[in-house]
Structure formats: C-alpha cells, structure tokens
PDB file of C-alpha atoms in Angstrom:
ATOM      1  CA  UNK B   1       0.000   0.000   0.000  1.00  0.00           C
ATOM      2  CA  UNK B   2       2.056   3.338  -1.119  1.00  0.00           C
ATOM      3  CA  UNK B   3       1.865   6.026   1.571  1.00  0.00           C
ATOM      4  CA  UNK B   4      -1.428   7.970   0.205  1.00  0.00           C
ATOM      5  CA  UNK B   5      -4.528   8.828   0.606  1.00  0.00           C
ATOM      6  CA  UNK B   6      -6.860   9.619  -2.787  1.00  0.00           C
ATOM      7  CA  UNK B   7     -10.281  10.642  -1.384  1.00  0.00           C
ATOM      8  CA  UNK B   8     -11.862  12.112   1.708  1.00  0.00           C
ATOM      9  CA  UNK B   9     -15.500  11.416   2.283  1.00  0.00           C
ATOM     10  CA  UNK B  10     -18.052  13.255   4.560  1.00  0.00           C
ATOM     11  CA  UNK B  11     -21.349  11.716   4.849  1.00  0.00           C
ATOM     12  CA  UNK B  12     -23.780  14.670   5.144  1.00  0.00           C
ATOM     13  CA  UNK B  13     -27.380  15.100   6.729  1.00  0.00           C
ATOM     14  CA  UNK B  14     -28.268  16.907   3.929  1.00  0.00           C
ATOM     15  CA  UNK B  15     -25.919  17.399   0.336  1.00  0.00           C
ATOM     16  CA  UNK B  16     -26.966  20.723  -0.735  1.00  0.00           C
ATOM     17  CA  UNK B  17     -26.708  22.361   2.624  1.00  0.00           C
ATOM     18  CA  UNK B  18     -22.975  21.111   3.049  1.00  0.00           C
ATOM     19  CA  UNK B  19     -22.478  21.452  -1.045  1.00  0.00           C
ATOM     20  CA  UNK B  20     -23.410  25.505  -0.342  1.00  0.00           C
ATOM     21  CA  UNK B  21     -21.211  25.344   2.550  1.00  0.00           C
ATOM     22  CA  UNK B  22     -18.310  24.729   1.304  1.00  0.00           C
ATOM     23  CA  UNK B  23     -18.755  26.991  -1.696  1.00  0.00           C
ATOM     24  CA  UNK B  24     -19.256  29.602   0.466  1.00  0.00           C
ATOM     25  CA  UNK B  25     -15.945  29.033   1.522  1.00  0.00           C
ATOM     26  CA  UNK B  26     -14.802  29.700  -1.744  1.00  0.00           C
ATOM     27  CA  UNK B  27     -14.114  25.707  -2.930  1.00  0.00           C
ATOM     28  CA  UNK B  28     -15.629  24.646  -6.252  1.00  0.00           C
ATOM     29  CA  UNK B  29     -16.659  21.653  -7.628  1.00  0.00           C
ATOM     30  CA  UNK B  30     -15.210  19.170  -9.916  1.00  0.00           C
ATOM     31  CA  UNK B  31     -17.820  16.931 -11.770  1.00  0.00           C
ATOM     32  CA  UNK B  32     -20.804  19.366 -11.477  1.00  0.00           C
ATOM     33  CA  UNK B  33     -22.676  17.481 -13.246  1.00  0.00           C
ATOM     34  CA  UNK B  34     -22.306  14.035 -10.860  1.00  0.00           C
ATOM     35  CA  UNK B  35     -25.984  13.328  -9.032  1.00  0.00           C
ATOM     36  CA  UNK B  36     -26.217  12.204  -5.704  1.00  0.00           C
ATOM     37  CA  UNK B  37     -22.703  13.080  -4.885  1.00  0.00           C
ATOM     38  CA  UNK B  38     -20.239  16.512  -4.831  1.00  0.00           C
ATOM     39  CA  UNK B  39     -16.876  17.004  -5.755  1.00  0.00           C
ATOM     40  CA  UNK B  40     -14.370  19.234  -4.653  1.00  0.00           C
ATOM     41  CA  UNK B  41     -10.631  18.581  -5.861  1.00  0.00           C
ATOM     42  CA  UNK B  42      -7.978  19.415  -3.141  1.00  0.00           C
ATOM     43  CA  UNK B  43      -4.538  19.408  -4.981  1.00  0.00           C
ATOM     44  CA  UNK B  44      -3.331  16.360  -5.797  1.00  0.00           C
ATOM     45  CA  UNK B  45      -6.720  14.230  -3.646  1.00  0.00           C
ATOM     46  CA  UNK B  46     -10.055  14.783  -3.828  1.00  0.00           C
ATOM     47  CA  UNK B  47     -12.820  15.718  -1.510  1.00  0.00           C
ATOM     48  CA  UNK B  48     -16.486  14.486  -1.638  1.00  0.00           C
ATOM     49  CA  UNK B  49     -19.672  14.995   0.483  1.00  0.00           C
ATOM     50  CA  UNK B  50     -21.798  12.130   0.278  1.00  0.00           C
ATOM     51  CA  UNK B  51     -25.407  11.026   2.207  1.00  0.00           C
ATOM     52  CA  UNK B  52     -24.156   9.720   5.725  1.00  0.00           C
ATOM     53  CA  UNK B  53     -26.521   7.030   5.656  1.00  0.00           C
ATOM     54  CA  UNK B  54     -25.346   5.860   1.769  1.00  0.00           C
ATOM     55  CA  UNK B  55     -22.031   6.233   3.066  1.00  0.00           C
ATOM     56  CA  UNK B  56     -22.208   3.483   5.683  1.00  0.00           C
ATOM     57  CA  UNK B  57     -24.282   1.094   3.665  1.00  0.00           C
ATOM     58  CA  UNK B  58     -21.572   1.386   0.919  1.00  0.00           C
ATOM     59  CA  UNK B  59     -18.962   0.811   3.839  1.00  0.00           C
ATOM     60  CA  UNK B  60     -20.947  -2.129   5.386  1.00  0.00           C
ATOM     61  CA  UNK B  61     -21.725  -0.679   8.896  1.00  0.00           C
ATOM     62  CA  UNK B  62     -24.480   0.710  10.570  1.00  0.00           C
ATOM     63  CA  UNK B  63     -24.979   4.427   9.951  1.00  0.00           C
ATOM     64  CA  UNK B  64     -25.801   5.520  13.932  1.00  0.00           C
ATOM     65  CA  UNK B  65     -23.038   7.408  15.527  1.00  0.00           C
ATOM     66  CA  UNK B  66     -23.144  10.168  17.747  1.00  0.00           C
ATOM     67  CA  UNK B  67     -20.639  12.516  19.571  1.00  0.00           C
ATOM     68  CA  UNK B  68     -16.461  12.726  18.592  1.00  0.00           C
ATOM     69  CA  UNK B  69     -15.722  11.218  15.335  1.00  0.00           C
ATOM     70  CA  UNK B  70     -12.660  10.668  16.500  1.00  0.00           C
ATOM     71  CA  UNK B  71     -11.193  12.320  12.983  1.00  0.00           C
ATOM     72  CA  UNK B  72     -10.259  16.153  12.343  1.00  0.00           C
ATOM     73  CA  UNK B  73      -9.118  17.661   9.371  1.00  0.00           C
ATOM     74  CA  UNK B  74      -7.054  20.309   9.281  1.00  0.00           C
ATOM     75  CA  UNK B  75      -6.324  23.802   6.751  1.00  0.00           C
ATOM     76  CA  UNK B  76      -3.183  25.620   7.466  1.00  0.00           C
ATOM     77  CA  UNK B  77      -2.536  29.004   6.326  1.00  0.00           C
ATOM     78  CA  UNK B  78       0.739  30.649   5.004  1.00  0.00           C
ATOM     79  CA  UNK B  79       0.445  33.354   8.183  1.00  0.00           C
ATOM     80  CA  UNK B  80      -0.950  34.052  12.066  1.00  0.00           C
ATOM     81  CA  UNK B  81      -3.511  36.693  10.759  1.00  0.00           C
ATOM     82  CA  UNK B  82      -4.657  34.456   7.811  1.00  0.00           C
ATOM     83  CA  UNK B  83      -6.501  31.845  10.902  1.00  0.00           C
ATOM     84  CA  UNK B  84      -8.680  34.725  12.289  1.00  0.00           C
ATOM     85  CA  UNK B  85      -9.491  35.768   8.691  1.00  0.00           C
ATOM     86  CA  UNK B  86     -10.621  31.698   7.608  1.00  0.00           C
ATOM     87  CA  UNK B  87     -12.243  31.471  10.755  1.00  0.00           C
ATOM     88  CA  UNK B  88     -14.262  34.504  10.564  1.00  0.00           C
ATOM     89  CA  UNK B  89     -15.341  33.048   6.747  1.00  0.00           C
ATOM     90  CA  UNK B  90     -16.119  29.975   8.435  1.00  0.00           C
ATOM     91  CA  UNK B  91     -18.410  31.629  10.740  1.00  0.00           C
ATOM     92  CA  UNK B  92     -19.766  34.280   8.041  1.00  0.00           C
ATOM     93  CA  UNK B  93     -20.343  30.603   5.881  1.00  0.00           C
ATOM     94  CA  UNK B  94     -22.703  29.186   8.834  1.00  0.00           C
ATOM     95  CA  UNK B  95     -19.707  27.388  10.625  1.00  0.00           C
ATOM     96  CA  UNK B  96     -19.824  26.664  14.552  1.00  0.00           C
ATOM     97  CA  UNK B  97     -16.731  28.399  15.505  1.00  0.00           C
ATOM     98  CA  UNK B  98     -15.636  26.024  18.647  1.00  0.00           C
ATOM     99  CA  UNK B  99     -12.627  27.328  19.478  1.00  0.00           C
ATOM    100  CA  UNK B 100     -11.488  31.255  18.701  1.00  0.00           C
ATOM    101  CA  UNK B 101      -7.592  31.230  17.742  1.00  0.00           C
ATOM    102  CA  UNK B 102      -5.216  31.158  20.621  1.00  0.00           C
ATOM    103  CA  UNK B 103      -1.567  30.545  20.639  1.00  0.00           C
ATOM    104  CA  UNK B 104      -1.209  26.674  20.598  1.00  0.00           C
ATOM    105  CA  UNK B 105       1.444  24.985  22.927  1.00  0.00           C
ATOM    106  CA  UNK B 106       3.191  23.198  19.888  1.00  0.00           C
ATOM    107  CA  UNK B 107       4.583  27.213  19.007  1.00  0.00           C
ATOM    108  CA  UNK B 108       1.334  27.850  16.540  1.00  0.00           C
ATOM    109  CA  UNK B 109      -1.901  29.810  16.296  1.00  0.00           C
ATOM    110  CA  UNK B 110      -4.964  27.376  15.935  1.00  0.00           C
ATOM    111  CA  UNK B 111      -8.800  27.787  16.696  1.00  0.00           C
ATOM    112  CA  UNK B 112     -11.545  25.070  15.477  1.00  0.00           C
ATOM    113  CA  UNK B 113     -15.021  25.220  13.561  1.00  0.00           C
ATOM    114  CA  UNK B 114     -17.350  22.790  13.170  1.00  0.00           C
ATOM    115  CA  UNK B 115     -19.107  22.246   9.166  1.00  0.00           C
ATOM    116  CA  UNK B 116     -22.965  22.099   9.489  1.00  0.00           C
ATOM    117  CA  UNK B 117     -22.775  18.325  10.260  1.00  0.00           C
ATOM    118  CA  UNK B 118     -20.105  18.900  13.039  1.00  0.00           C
ATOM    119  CA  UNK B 119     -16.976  17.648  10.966  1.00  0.00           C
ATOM    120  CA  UNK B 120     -13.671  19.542  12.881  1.00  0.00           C
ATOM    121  CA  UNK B 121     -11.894  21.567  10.890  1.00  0.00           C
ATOM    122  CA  UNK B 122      -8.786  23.097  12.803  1.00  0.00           C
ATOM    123  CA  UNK B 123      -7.596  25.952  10.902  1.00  0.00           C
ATOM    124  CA  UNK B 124      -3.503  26.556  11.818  1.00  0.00           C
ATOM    125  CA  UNK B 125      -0.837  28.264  11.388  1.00  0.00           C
ATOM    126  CA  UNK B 126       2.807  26.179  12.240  1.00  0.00           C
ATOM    127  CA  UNK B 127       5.492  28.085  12.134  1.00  0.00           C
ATOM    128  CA  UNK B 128       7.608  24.512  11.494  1.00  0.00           C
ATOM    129  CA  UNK B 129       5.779  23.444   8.820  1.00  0.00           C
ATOM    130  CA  UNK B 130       5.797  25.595   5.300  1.00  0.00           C
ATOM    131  CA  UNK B 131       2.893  25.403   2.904  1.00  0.00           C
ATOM    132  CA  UNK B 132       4.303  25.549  -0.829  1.00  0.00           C
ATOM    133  CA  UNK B 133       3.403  27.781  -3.667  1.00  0.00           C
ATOM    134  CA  UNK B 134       0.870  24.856  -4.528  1.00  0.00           C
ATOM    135  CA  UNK B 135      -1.053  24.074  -1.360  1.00  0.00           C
ATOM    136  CA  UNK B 136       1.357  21.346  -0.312  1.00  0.00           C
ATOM    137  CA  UNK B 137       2.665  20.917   2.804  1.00  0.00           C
ATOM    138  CA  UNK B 138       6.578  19.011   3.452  1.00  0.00           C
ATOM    139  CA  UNK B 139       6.778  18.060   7.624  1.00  0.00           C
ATOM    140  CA  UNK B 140       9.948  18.696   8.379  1.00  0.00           C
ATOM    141  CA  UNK B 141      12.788  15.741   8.994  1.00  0.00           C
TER     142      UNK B 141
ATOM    143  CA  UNK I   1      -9.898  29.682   2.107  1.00  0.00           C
ATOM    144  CA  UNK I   2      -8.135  28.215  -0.671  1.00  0.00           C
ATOM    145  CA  UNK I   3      -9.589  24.444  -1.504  1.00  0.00           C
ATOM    146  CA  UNK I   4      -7.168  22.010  -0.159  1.00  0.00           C
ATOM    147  CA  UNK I   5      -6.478  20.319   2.914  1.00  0.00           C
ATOM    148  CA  UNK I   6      -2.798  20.567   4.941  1.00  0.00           C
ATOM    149  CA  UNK I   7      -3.891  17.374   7.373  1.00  0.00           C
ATOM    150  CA  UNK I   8      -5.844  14.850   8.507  1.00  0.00           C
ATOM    151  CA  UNK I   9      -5.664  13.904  12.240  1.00  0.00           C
ATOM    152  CA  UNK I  10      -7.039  10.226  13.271  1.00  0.00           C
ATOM    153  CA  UNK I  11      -7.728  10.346  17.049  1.00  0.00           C
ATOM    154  CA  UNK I  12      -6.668   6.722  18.445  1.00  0.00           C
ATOM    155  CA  UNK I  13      -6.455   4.785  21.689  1.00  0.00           C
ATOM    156  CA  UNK I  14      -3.379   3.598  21.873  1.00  0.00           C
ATOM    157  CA  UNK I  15      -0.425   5.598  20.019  1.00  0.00           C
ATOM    158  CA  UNK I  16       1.905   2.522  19.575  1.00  0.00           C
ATOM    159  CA  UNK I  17      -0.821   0.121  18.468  1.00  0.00           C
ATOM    160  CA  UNK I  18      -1.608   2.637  15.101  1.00  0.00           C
ATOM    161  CA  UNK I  19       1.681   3.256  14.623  1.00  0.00           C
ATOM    162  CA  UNK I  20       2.535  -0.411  14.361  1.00  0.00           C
ATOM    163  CA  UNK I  21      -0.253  -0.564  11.650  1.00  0.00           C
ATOM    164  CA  UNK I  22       0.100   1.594   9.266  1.00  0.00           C
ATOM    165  CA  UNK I  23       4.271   0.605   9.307  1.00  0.00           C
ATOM    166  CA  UNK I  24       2.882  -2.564   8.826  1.00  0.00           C
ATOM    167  CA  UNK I  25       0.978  -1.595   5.925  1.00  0.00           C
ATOM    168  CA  UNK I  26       4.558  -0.404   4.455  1.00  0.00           C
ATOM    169  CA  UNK I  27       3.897   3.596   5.553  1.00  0.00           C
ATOM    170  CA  UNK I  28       7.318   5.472   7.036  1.00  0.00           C
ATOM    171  CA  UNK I  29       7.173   8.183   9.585  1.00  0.00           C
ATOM    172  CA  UNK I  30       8.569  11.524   9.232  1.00  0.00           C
ATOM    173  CA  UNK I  31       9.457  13.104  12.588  1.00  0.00           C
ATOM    174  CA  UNK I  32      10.512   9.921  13.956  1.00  0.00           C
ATOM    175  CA  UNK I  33      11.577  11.964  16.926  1.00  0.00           C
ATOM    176  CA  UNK I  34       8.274  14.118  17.758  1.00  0.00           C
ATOM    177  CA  UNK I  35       6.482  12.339  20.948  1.00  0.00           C
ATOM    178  CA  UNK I  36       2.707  11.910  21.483  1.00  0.00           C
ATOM    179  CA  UNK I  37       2.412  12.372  18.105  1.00  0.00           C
ATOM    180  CA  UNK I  38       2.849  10.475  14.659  1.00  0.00           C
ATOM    181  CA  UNK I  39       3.669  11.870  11.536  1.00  0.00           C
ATOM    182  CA  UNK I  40       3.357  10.336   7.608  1.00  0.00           C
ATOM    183  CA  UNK I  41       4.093  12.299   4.881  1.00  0.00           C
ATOM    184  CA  UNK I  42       0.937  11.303   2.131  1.00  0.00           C
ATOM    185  CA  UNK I  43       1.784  13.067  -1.160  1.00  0.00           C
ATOM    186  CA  UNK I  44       1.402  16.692  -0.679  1.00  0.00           C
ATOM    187  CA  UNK I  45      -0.537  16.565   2.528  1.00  0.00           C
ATOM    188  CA  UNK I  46       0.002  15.199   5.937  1.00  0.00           C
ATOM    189  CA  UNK I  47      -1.559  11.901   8.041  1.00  0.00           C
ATOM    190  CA  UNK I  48      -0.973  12.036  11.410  1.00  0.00           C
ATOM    191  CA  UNK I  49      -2.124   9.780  14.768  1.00  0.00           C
ATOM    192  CA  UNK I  50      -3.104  11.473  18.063  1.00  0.00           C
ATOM    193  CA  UNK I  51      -4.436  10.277  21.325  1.00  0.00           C
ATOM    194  CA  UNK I  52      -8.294  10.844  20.926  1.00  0.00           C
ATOM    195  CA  UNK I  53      -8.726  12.555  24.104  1.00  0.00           C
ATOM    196  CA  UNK I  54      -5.943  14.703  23.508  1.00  0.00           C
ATOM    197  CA  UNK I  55      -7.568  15.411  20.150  1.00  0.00           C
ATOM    198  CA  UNK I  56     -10.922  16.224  21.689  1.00  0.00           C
ATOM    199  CA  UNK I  57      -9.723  18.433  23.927  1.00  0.00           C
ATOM    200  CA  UNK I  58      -7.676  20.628  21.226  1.00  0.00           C
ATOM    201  CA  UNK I  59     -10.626  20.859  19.047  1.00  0.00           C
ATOM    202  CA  UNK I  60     -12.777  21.923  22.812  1.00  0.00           C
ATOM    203  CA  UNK I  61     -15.249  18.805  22.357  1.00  0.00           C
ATOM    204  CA  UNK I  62     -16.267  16.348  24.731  1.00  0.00           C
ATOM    205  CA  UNK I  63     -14.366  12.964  23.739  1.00  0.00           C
ATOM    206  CA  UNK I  64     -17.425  10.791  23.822  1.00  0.00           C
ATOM    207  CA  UNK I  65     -18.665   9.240  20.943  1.00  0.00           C
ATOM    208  CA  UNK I  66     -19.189   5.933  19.394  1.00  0.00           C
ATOM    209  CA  UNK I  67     -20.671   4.291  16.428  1.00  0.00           C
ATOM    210  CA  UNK I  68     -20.396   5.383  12.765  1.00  0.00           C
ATOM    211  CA  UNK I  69     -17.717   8.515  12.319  1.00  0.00           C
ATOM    212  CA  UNK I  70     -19.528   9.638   9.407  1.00  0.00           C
ATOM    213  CA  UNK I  71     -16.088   9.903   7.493  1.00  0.00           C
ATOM    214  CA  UNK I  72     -14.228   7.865   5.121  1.00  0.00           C
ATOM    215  CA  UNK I  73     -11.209   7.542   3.235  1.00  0.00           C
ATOM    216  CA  UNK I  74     -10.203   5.889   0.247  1.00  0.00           C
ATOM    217  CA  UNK I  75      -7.210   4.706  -1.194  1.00  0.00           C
ATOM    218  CA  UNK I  76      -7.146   3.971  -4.849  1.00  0.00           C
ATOM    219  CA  UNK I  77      -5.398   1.456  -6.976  1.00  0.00           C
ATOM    220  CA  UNK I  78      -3.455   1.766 -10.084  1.00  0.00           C
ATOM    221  CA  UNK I  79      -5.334  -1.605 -11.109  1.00  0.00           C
ATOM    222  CA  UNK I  80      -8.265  -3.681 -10.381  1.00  0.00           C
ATOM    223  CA  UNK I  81      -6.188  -6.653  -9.100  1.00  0.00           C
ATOM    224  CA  UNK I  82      -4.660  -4.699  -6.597  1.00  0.00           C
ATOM    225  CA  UNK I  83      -7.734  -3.728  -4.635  1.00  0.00           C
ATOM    226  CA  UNK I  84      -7.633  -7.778  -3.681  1.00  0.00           C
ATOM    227  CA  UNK I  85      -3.630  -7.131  -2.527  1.00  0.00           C
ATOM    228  CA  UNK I  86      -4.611  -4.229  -0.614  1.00  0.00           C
ATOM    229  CA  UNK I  87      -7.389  -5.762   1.251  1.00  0.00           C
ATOM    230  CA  UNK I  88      -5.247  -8.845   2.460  1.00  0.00           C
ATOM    231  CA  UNK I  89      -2.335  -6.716   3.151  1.00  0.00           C
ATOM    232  CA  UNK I  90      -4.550  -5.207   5.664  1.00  0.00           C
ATOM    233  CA  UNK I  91      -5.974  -8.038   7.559  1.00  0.00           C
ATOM    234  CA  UNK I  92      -2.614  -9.388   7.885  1.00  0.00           C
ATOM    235  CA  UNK I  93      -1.417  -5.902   9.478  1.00  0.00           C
ATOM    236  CA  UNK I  94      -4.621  -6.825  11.834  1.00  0.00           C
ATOM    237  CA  UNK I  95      -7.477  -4.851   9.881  1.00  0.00           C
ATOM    238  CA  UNK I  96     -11.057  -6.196  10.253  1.00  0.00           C
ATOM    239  CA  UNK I  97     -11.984  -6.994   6.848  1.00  0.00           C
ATOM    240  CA  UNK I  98     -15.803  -4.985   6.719  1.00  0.00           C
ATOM    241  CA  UNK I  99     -16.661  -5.277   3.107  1.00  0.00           C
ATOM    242  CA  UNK I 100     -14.614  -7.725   0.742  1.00  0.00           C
ATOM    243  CA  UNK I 101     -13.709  -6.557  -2.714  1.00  0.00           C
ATOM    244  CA  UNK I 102     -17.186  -6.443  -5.259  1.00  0.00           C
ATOM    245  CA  UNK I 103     -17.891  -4.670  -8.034  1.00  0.00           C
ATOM    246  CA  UNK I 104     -19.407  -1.008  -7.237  1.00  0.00           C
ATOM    247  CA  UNK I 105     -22.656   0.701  -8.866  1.00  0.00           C
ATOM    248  CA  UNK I 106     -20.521   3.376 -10.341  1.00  0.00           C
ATOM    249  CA  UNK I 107     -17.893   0.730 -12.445  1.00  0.00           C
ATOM    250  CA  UNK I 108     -15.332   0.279 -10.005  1.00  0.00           C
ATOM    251  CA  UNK I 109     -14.668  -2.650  -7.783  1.00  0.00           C
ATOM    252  CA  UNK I 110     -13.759  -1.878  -3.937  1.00  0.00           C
ATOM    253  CA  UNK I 111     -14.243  -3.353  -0.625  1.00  0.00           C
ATOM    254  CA  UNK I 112     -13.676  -1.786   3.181  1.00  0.00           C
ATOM    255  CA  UNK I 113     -11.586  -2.465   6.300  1.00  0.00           C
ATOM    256  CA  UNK I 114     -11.244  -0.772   9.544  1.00  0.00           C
ATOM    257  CA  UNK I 115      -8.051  -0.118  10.961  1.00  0.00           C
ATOM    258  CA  UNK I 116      -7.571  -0.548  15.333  1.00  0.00           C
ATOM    259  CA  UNK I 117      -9.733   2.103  16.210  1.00  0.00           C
ATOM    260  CA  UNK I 118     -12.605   1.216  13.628  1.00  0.00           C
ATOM    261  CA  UNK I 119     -11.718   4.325  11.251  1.00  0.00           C
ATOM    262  CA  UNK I 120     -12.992   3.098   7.464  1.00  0.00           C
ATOM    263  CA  UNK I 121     -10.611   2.754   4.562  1.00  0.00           C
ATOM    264  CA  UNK I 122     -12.336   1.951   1.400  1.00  0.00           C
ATOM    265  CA  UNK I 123      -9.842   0.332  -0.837  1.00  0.00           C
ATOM    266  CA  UNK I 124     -11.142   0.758  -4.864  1.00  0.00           C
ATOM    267  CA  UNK I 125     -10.684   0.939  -7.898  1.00  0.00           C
ATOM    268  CA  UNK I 126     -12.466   3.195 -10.508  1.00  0.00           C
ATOM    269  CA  UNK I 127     -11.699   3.025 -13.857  1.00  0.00           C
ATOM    270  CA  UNK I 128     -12.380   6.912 -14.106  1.00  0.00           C
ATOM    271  CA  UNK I 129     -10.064   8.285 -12.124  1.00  0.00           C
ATOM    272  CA  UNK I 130      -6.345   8.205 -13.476  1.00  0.00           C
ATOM    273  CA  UNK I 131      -3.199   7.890 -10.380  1.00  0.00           C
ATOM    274  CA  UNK I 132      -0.251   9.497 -11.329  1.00  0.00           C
ATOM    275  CA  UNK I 133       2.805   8.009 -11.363  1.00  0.00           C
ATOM    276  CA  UNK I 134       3.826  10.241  -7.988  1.00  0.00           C
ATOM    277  CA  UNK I 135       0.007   9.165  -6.479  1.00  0.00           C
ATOM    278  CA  UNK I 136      -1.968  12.098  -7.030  1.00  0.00           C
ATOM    279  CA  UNK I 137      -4.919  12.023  -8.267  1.00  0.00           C
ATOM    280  CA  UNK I 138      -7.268  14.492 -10.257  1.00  0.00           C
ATOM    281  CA  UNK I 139     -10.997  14.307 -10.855  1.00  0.00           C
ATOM    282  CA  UNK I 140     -12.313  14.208 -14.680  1.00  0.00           C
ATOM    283  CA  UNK I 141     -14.424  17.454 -15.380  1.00  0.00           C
TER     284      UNK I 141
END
C-alpha cells in the first residue's frame, strides 16, 4: 500500500446544505454534473460529500453514531492573521466556531469550527511546517 | 480559504498500536523523533495519529462518541487486481476486513476495512479516475 490517501469522504445530513457550505468558503466543484454526490478537488486528492446514511451502507456498517468522530481535518494558512481571517469566513459561511484562535502549545496559532454536520476543521498556522506555492505541505525531517 | 487540505488527524487509543499498523501496511514516519504524536508524509498533505482525548480536547469537544464517524477515506489502486492485494495486506497488518472486494454501482470494484480504532478505509478501484505516477490524483471534469 504506497503512503497515500486519494479521497476524503463526509457523509452529510443533507448534500446541498454542506455542497453551499463549502462553496461559500470559496471551494468549487469538480464533476458538477455528478448526481447524488459533490466534488471538490484538493490538490493532488479529492474531496467528496456524500449522504451519511449511503455512506455506511456502501462501507458495510451501521450508519448511527453520535458525539467525537474521532477524525479532524485540518487547513493551514501561510500566516498568524490568515486563521482569524478563515475562521471569521467559516463563521460568516454558517460554521460553529468552537474554538477562537489562541496561541497553541506546539509554538502555533490554531482555533476550530465545526461544518454544518459537526466535521472539525482546525484551521492553523505552524510556524515549522511551510505550505508551498501549490497548497502542499513538506513536515519537516 | 483556498480548496485544499494541509492534514488529517485520526484520534486513536493507543499511540503505539496505530503506529505499528500503518508501518505494517509499508507507511514510514517523518518526525521519527516528535512524541505523542505520529507523523506520515501522504503526497502533498500530511496523516498524522493522536491520542483521541488529547484530540478532543484541542478541538474543545467532549471525547465521547461511538458508532459510525460519518467519514471515510479511500485509497485507490493503479489496477483492479490490486484492490484484492490491498485488502489482504490489511488483515494481515490486523485490519477487520468490513466489506470484501465487489464490483461497485458506479464501475469500479472496492471493498472496506477498519483499521484498530474502527476508522474506514475503502480500498477501490475506478476506472475513471487516473493515479499518477507520484500518487496524485485528479478528478475528470
């Protein structure tokens, strides 16, 4: 198995309120035309929001679940002011904002919001760890 | 916001027992120093492993939860044979096998497993979407 990942899936409550989302966030869709299912490509993966409960039937488990998911995803920016400025989007967008930016004990500025189906996003800025021209991130040695 | 993500951050209950895994599915860490905390490179993006309460509590949630995460992620092969590889690759490293390999609605064939803390891996392969030689992946228009 080659160190990857191609696709992150969110299973959804409802697909056009998470679609609008994260449009409003500025992201747009790949495969507009694809029913049932949304695309957003993320440099070199790609992103989809899907119907929770399709989601686990295609994955074989029961779709109840409630609480942590146990998973967070995380944007970081290219500077400290760029976090307030995503998470005040976030919040403009309809995000929960869960935790306001404070300086984070790893040497960074972090805060949290929550998508409209309570997915984490942790939006960071490491000083350690520098975001290329392209979106892609290189951790350190 | 610009439409990518930097990390994704799998909250687990015992540190060692993940790590072990995913080596044991042929990943390397980067960082191999850091503590608390491990790190994979993935392509342009970052994987990392984190106690879940620890997690939790950065994001300001309560840690409780259980049942279906809501959130998947997929790995895809280069071929159709290779799903099969991938799959008993996995249960070897100790993966529960939730869904063997079958052909999927949309063309593809794929099948699931869950890793030590239950977190879903779908492991497919869809004849429309092309991997790179360096793993990356982009989405058709």
């Amino acid at each position: 198995m080659e160190q990857r990942v191609t696709l992150i899936t969110l299973g959804v409550a409802d697909l056009n309120r998470s679609r609008d989302f994260y449009e409003r966030l500025g992201w747009r869709r790949s495969m507009a035309k694809a029913e049932g299912i949304v695309f957003f490509q993320l440099g070199g993966m790609a992103f989809s929001l899907y119907p929770r409960d399709k989601l686990a039937e295609d994955a074989n488990v029961a779709s109840e679940g409630r609480g942590f998911s146990g998973m967070t995803l995380a944007y970081n920016t290219r500077t400290r002011e760029e976090v307030d400025s995503v998470l005040l989007q976030a919040a403009a967008a309809g995000a929960e904002i869960l935790k306001p930016a404070k300086e984070a004990f790893w040497g960074g500025y972090s805060g949290y919001f929550a998508d409209p189906d309570g997915f984490l996003w942790e939006i960071a800025w490491n000083p350690s760890f520098q975001i290329a021209e392209d979106g892609s991130v290189r951790i350190p040695d």
